[in-house]
XYZ file of C-alpha atoms in Angstrom:
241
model
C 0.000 0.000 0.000
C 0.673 3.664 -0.482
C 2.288 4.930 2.885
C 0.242 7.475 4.914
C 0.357 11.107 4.414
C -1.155 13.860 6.821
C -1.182 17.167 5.780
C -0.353 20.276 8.085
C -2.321 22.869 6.977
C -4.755 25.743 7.867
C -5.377 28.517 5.232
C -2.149 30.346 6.362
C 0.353 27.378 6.923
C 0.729 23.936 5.748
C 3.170 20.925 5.765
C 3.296 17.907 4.566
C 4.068 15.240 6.447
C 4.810 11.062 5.755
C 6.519 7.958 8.060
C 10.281 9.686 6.692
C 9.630 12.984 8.689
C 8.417 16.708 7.138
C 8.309 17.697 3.997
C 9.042 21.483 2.788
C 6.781 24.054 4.446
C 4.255 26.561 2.871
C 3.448 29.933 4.473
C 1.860 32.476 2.352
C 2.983 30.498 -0.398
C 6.684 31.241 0.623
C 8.463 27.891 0.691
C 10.803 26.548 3.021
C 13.083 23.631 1.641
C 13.442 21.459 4.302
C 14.025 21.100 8.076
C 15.455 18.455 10.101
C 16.308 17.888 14.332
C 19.413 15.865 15.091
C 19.969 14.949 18.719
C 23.272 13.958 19.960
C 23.679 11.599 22.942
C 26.916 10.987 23.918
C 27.455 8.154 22.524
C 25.805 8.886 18.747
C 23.824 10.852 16.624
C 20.206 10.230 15.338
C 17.365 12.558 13.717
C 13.738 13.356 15.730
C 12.510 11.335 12.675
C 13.195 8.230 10.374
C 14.836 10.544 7.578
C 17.642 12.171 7.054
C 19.635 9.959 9.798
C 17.663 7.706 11.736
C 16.749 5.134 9.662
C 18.922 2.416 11.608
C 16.044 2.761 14.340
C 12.972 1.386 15.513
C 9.553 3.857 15.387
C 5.972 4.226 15.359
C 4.475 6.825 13.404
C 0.799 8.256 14.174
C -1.012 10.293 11.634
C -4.154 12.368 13.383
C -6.118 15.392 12.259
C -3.144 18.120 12.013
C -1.055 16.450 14.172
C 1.534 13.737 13.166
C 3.992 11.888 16.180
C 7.265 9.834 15.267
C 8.590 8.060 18.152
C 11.809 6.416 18.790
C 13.944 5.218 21.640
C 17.979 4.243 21.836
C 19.506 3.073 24.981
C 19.764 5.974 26.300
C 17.127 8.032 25.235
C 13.694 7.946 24.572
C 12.366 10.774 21.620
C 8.977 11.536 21.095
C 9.065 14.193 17.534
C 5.431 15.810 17.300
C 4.500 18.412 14.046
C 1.405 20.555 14.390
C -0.039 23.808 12.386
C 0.171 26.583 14.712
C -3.638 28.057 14.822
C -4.136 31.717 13.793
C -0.721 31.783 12.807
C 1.798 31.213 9.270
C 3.263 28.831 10.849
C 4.155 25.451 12.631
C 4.906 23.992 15.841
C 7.504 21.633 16.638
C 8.123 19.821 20.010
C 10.811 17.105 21.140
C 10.313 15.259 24.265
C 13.486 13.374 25.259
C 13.607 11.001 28.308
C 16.632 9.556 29.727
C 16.347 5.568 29.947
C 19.888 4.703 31.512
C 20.814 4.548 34.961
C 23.303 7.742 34.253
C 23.040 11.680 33.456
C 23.032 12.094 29.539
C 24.146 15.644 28.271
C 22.141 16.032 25.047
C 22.962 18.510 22.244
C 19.902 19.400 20.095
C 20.417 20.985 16.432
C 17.670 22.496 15.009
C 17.843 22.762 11.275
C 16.055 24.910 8.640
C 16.832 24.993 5.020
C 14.924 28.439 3.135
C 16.691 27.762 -0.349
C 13.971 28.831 -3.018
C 14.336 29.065 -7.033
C 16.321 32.521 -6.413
C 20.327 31.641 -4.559
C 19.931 35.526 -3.055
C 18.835 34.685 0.957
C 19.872 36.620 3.544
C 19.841 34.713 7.176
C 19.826 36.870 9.886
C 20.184 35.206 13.607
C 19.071 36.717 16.660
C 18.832 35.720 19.726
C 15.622 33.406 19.754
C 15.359 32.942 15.898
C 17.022 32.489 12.527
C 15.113 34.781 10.136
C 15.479 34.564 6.658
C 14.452 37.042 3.491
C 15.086 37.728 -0.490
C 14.642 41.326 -1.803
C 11.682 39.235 -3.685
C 9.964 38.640 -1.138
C 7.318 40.401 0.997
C 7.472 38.434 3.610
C 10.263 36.880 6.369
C 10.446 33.089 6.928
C 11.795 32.153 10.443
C 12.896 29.258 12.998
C 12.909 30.127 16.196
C 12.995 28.837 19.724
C 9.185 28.316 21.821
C 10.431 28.237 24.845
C 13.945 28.229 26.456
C 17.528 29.554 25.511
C 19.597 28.025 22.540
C 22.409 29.284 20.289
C 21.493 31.000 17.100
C 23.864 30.849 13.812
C 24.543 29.839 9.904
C 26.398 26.919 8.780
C 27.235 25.720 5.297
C 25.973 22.671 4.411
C 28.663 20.908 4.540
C 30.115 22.120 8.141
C 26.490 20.890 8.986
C 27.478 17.450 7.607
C 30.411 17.715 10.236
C 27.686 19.193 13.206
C 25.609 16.706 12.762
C 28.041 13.769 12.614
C 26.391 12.181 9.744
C 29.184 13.590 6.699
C 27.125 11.298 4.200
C 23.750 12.494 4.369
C 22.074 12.915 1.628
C 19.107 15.565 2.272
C 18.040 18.669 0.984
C 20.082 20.297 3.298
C 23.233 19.076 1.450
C 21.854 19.928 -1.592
C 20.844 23.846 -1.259
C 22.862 26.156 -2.504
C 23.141 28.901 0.562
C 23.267 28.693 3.823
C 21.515 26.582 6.415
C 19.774 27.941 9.822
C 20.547 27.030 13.033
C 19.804 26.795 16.849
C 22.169 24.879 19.165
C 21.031 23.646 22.746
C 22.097 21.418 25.061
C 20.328 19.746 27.968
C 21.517 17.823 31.035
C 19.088 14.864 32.025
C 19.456 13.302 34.912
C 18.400 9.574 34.985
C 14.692 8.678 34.665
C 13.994 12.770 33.703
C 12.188 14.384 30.890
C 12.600 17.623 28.800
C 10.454 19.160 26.091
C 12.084 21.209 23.690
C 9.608 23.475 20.961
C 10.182 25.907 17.988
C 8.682 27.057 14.975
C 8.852 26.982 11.583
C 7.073 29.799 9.711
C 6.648 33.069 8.089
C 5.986 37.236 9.645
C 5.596 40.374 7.975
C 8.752 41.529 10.071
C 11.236 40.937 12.578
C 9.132 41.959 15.404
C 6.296 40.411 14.240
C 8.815 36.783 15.449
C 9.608 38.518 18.994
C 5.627 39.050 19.961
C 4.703 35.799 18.582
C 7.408 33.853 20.573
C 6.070 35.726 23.728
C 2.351 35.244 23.051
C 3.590 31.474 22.774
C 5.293 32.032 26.047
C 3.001 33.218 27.738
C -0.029 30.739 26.952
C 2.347 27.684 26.487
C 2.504 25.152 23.700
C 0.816 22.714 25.778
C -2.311 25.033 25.497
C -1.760 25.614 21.449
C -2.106 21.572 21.195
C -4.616 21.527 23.250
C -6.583 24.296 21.043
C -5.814 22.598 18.187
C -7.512 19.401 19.333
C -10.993 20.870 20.189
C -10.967 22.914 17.096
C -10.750 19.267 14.980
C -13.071 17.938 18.178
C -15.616 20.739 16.875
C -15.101 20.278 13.501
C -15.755 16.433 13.564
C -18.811 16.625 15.991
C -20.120 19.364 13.873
């Protein structure tokens, strides 16, 4: 059979996403290439889904209305990847929950990856200090990645010194094949044994720059818990109704 696909999408954002992980992202009809999560623990390197480097692992892959899960677990961690459309907004919401399963405290490095190559080579990243924010002198509009909640290093990398960040030199994504630079956020977490952390960003497009900074503290403030949880009813409503 066909493997599933569940699309992403309200009228401002969508995403497309199958058992592999995300495909590129649509806000405003600005396109983002690609986007990818590698966690680092220690002892290896896998991604928050099946593609671009964690195919030599075990998952299980839910599809629901706007909401799909990939989950995985090593033996050290346990990773729980969920993509959502972030309601009223151009964009989506990403969370990683990361348990540790050994006996031991596991110092995990998260990179955060975001790919806005489009049919013109003329992108400008920008980092600040919650976000990566990207722009052509096309385009009307910004396309971002930024940090929910906590702190996290912002930069650019070219693609191939994020072959060497990620630990994976032979990957063959779209993030190797753009042909600018790559955005990324850098954080590191110290679990202790049997603990939990949730780490959340988004993936989208703003008007401008400080259209990103109230967004991130409107998220802030209400939590992503409460955006999933908004995003359920409305699909609750919409199914009853």
């Amino acid at each position: 059979p066909v493997p599933w696909r569940n699309l992403l999408a309200h009228d401002r954002f969508r995403t497309l996403a199958d058992t592999n992980g995300l495909g590129p992202s649509a806000a405003r009809e600005v396109v983002s290439a690609g986007e990818s999560a590698y966690i680092f623990d220690g002892t290896g390197v896998f991604s928050a889904t099946p593609a671009p480097a964690g195919a030599h692992l075990s998952w299980d892959v839910r599809h629901g209305p706007q909401v799909s899960t990939w989950h995985t677990a090593t033996s050290r961690l346990d990773a729980t990847f969920t993509a959502a459309p972030l309601l009223r907004h151009p964009c989506g919401l990403r969370t990683l929950h990361l348990k540790n399963l050994s006996p031991d405290p596991v110092t995990v490095t998260l990179l955060i990856t975001a790919d806005f190559t489009t049919s013109t080579p003329d992108v400008h990243l920008t980092p600040f200090p919650h976000a990566v924010i990207a722009h052509t002198p096309e385009e009307t509009h910004l396309r971002f990645v930024a940090l929910a909640e906590g702190e996290g290093e912002t930069f650019t990398t070219l693609p191939v010194l994020l072959a060497r960040l990620s630990g994976q030199p032979d990957i063959r994504d779209e993030h190797l094949a753009c042909r600018g630079s790559v955005a990324a956020i850098r954080l590191t977490r110290e679990l202790l044994p049997g603990r939990s952390e949730t780490v959340s960003w988004l993936m989208g497009s703003a008007m401008v720059a400080d259209d990103v900074e109230w967004l991130l503290r409107s998220i802030r403030q209400t939590g992503v818990s409460a955006q999933l949880r908004m995003l359920k009813r409305q699909w609750v409503r919409r199914i009853s109704g």
